[in-house]
PDB file of C-alpha atoms in Angstrom:
ATOM      1  CA  MET C   1     110.678 106.909  95.742  1.00  0.00           C
ATOM      2  CA  ILE C   2     108.475 110.772  96.036  1.00  0.00           C
ATOM      3  CA  ALA C   3     109.854 113.829  97.390  1.00  0.00           C
ATOM      4  CA  TRP C   4     109.167 114.846 101.126  1.00  0.00           C
ATOM      5  CA  GLU C   5     107.744 118.147  99.889  1.00  0.00           C
ATOM      6  CA  HIS C   6     104.852 116.198  98.049  1.00  0.00           C
ATOM      7  CA  ARG C   7     104.213 113.797 100.893  1.00  0.00           C
ATOM      8  CA  GLY C   8     101.104 115.936 102.208  1.00  0.00           C
ATOM      9  CA  LEU C   9      99.401 116.031  99.305  1.00  0.00           C
ATOM     10  CA  LEU C  10      99.774 111.822  98.963  1.00  0.00           C
ATOM     11  CA  ASP C  11      99.034 112.181 102.639  1.00  0.00           C
ATOM     12  CA  ALA C  12      95.392 114.159 102.211  1.00  0.00           C
ATOM     13  CA  ALA C  13      95.173 111.606  98.841  1.00  0.00           C
ATOM     14  CA  LEU C  14      95.271 108.710 101.633  1.00  0.00           C
ATOM     15  CA  ARG C  15      93.087 110.282 104.009  1.00  0.00           C
ATOM     16  CA  ARG C  16      90.289 110.735 101.621  1.00  0.00           C
ATOM     17  CA  GLY C  17      90.386 106.935 100.277  1.00  0.00           C
ATOM     18  CA  TYR C  18      90.190 106.206  96.650  1.00  0.00           C
ATOM     19  CA  PRO C  19      87.014 107.282  95.099  1.00  0.00           C
ATOM     20  CA  GLY C  20      84.223 104.765  94.238  1.00  0.00           C
ATOM     21  CA  GLY C  21      84.172 102.571  90.558  1.00  0.00           C
ATOM     22  CA  MET C  22      88.066 102.091  91.434  1.00  0.00           C
ATOM     23  CA  LEU C  23      89.414  98.573  90.155  1.00  0.00           C
ATOM     24  CA  ILE C  24      91.511  97.099  92.966  1.00  0.00           C
ATOM     25  CA  VAL C  25      93.666  95.187  92.044  1.00  0.00           C
ATOM     26  CA  ALA C  26      95.789  93.043  94.158  1.00  0.00           C
ATOM     27  CA  LEU C  27     100.076  93.265  93.768  1.00  0.00           C
ATOM     28  CA  SER C  28     102.600  90.634  96.086  1.00  0.00           C
ATOM     29  CA  VAL C  29     105.549  92.905  96.898  1.00  0.00           C
ATOM     30  CA  PRO C  30     108.355  91.598  98.749  1.00  0.00           C
ATOM     31  CA  ASP C  31     107.784  91.925 102.815  1.00  0.00           C
ATOM     32  CA  ASP C  32     110.546  94.019 103.067  1.00  0.00           C
ATOM     33  CA  LEU C  33     109.701  96.477 100.118  1.00  0.00           C
ATOM     34  CA  GLY C  34     108.438  99.384 102.632  1.00  0.00           C
ATOM     35  CA  ALA C  35     111.393  99.449 104.491  1.00  0.00           C
ATOM     36  CA  ALA C  36     113.988  99.433 100.876  1.00  0.00           C
ATOM     37  CA  LEU C  37     111.902 102.336  99.731  1.00  0.00           C
ATOM     38  CA  HIS C  38     111.912 104.382 103.156  1.00  0.00           C
ATOM     39  CA  VAL C  39     107.730 104.286 103.342  1.00  0.00           C
ATOM     40  CA  PRO C  40     105.708 102.791 105.941  1.00  0.00           C
ATOM     41  CA  ASP C  41     103.533  99.523 105.231  1.00  0.00           C
ATOM     42  CA  GLU C  42     100.469 101.694 105.114  1.00  0.00           C
ATOM     43  CA  ARG C  43     101.403 104.456 102.420  1.00  0.00           C
ATOM     44  CA  LEU C  44     103.088 101.480 100.466  1.00  0.00           C
ATOM     45  CA  ALA C  45     100.022 101.200  97.745  1.00  0.00           C
ATOM     46  CA  LEU C  46      99.576 104.948  97.739  1.00  0.00           C
ATOM     47  CA  GLU C  47     103.200 105.060  96.795  1.00  0.00           C
ATOM     48  CA  ILE C  48     102.789 102.391  94.172  1.00  0.00           C
ATOM     49  CA  ALA C  49      99.683 103.521  92.755  1.00  0.00           C
ATOM     50  CA  PHE C  50     101.704 107.199  91.995  1.00  0.00           C
ATOM     51  CA  ALA C  51     104.591 105.427  90.536  1.00  0.00           C
ATOM     52  CA  ALA C  52     102.527 104.055  87.948  1.00  0.00           C
ATOM     53  CA  ALA C  53     100.612 106.697  87.242  1.00  0.00           C
ATOM     54  CA  THR C  54     103.492 108.567  86.694  1.00  0.00           C
ATOM     55  CA  ARG C  55     105.571 106.158  84.494  1.00  0.00           C
ATOM     56  CA  LEU C  56     101.609 105.670  82.483  1.00  0.00           C
ATOM     57  CA  TYR C  57     101.804 109.227  81.782  1.00  0.00           C
ATOM     58  CA  GLU C  58     105.039 109.718  80.849  1.00  0.00           C
ATOM     59  CA  GLN C  59     104.193 106.667  78.911  1.00  0.00           C
ATOM     60  CA  ARG C  60     101.631 109.050  77.333  1.00  0.00           C
ATOM     61  CA  ARG C  61      99.307 105.853  77.885  1.00  0.00           C
ATOM     62  CA  VAL C  62      97.136 107.714  80.146  1.00  0.00           C
ATOM     63  CA  SER C  63      95.704 110.950  80.245  1.00  0.00           C
ATOM     64  CA  LEU C  64      97.379 113.676  83.382  1.00  0.00           C
ATOM     65  CA  ALA C  65      92.794 113.339  84.431  1.00  0.00           C
ATOM     66  CA  LYS C  66      93.319 109.075  83.981  1.00  0.00           C
ATOM     67  CA  ALA C  67      96.843 109.255  86.077  1.00  0.00           C
ATOM     68  CA  ALA C  68      96.089 111.869  88.972  1.00  0.00           C
ATOM     69  CA  ASP C  69      93.087 109.760  89.370  1.00  0.00           C
ATOM     70  CA  LEU C  70      95.295 106.021  90.153  1.00  0.00           C
ATOM     71  CA  ALA C  71      96.827 107.926  91.901  1.00  0.00           C
ATOM     72  CA  GLY C  72      94.374 109.010  94.035  1.00  0.00           C
ATOM     73  CA  MET C  73      95.008 112.928  93.661  1.00  0.00           C
ATOM     74  CA  GLU C  74      93.845 116.165  92.522  1.00  0.00           C
ATOM     75  CA  ARG C  75      94.776 116.818  88.946  1.00  0.00           C
ATOM     76  CA  PHE C  76      96.638 120.135  89.896  1.00  0.00           C
ATOM     77  CA  ALA C  77      98.455 118.663  92.370  1.00  0.00           C
ATOM     78  CA  PHE C  78      99.289 115.679  90.757  1.00  0.00           C
ATOM     79  CA  ALA C  79     100.431 117.685  87.893  1.00  0.00           C
ATOM     80  CA  SER C  80     102.427 120.000  90.272  1.00  0.00           C
ATOM     81  CA  CYS C  81     103.998 116.903  91.779  1.00  0.00           C
ATOM     82  CA  LEU C  82     104.873 115.947  88.261  1.00  0.00           C
ATOM     83  CA  ALA C  83     106.554 119.263  87.703  1.00  0.00           C
ATOM     84  CA  ASN C  84     108.511 119.130  90.785  1.00  0.00           C
ATOM     85  CA  LEU C  85     110.110 115.760  89.460  1.00  0.00           C
ATOM     86  CA  GLY C  86     111.013 117.117  85.479  1.00  0.00           C
ATOM     87  CA  ILE C  87     107.997 115.406  84.120  1.00  0.00           C
ATOM     88  CA  ALA C  88     106.169 117.645  81.712  1.00  0.00           C
ATOM     89  CA  THR C  89     102.083 118.312  81.481  1.00  0.00           C
ATOM     90  CA  ALA C  90     100.619 119.670  78.898  1.00  0.00           C
ATOM     91  CA  THR C  91      99.036 123.571  79.365  1.00  0.00           C
TER      92      THR C  91
END
């Protein structure tokens, strides 16, 4: 789950919406996943996108910029979230 101090950044990404040119991928999840994660249903997709982006970046499968795009966040805001999670980013 994403640290509370970063929820504002994710809320801004949710309000901004995902940029054009993005492929939409449907994912089936249990009805109670939002409740299990303590995340409102309207934020669940963003939470999952952030988790996927974080993991793909950790595995060095995508760049920081590409991971930030996947998470729907500005690159520096995404890097800040990673740093607070203890995940190193290239300088």
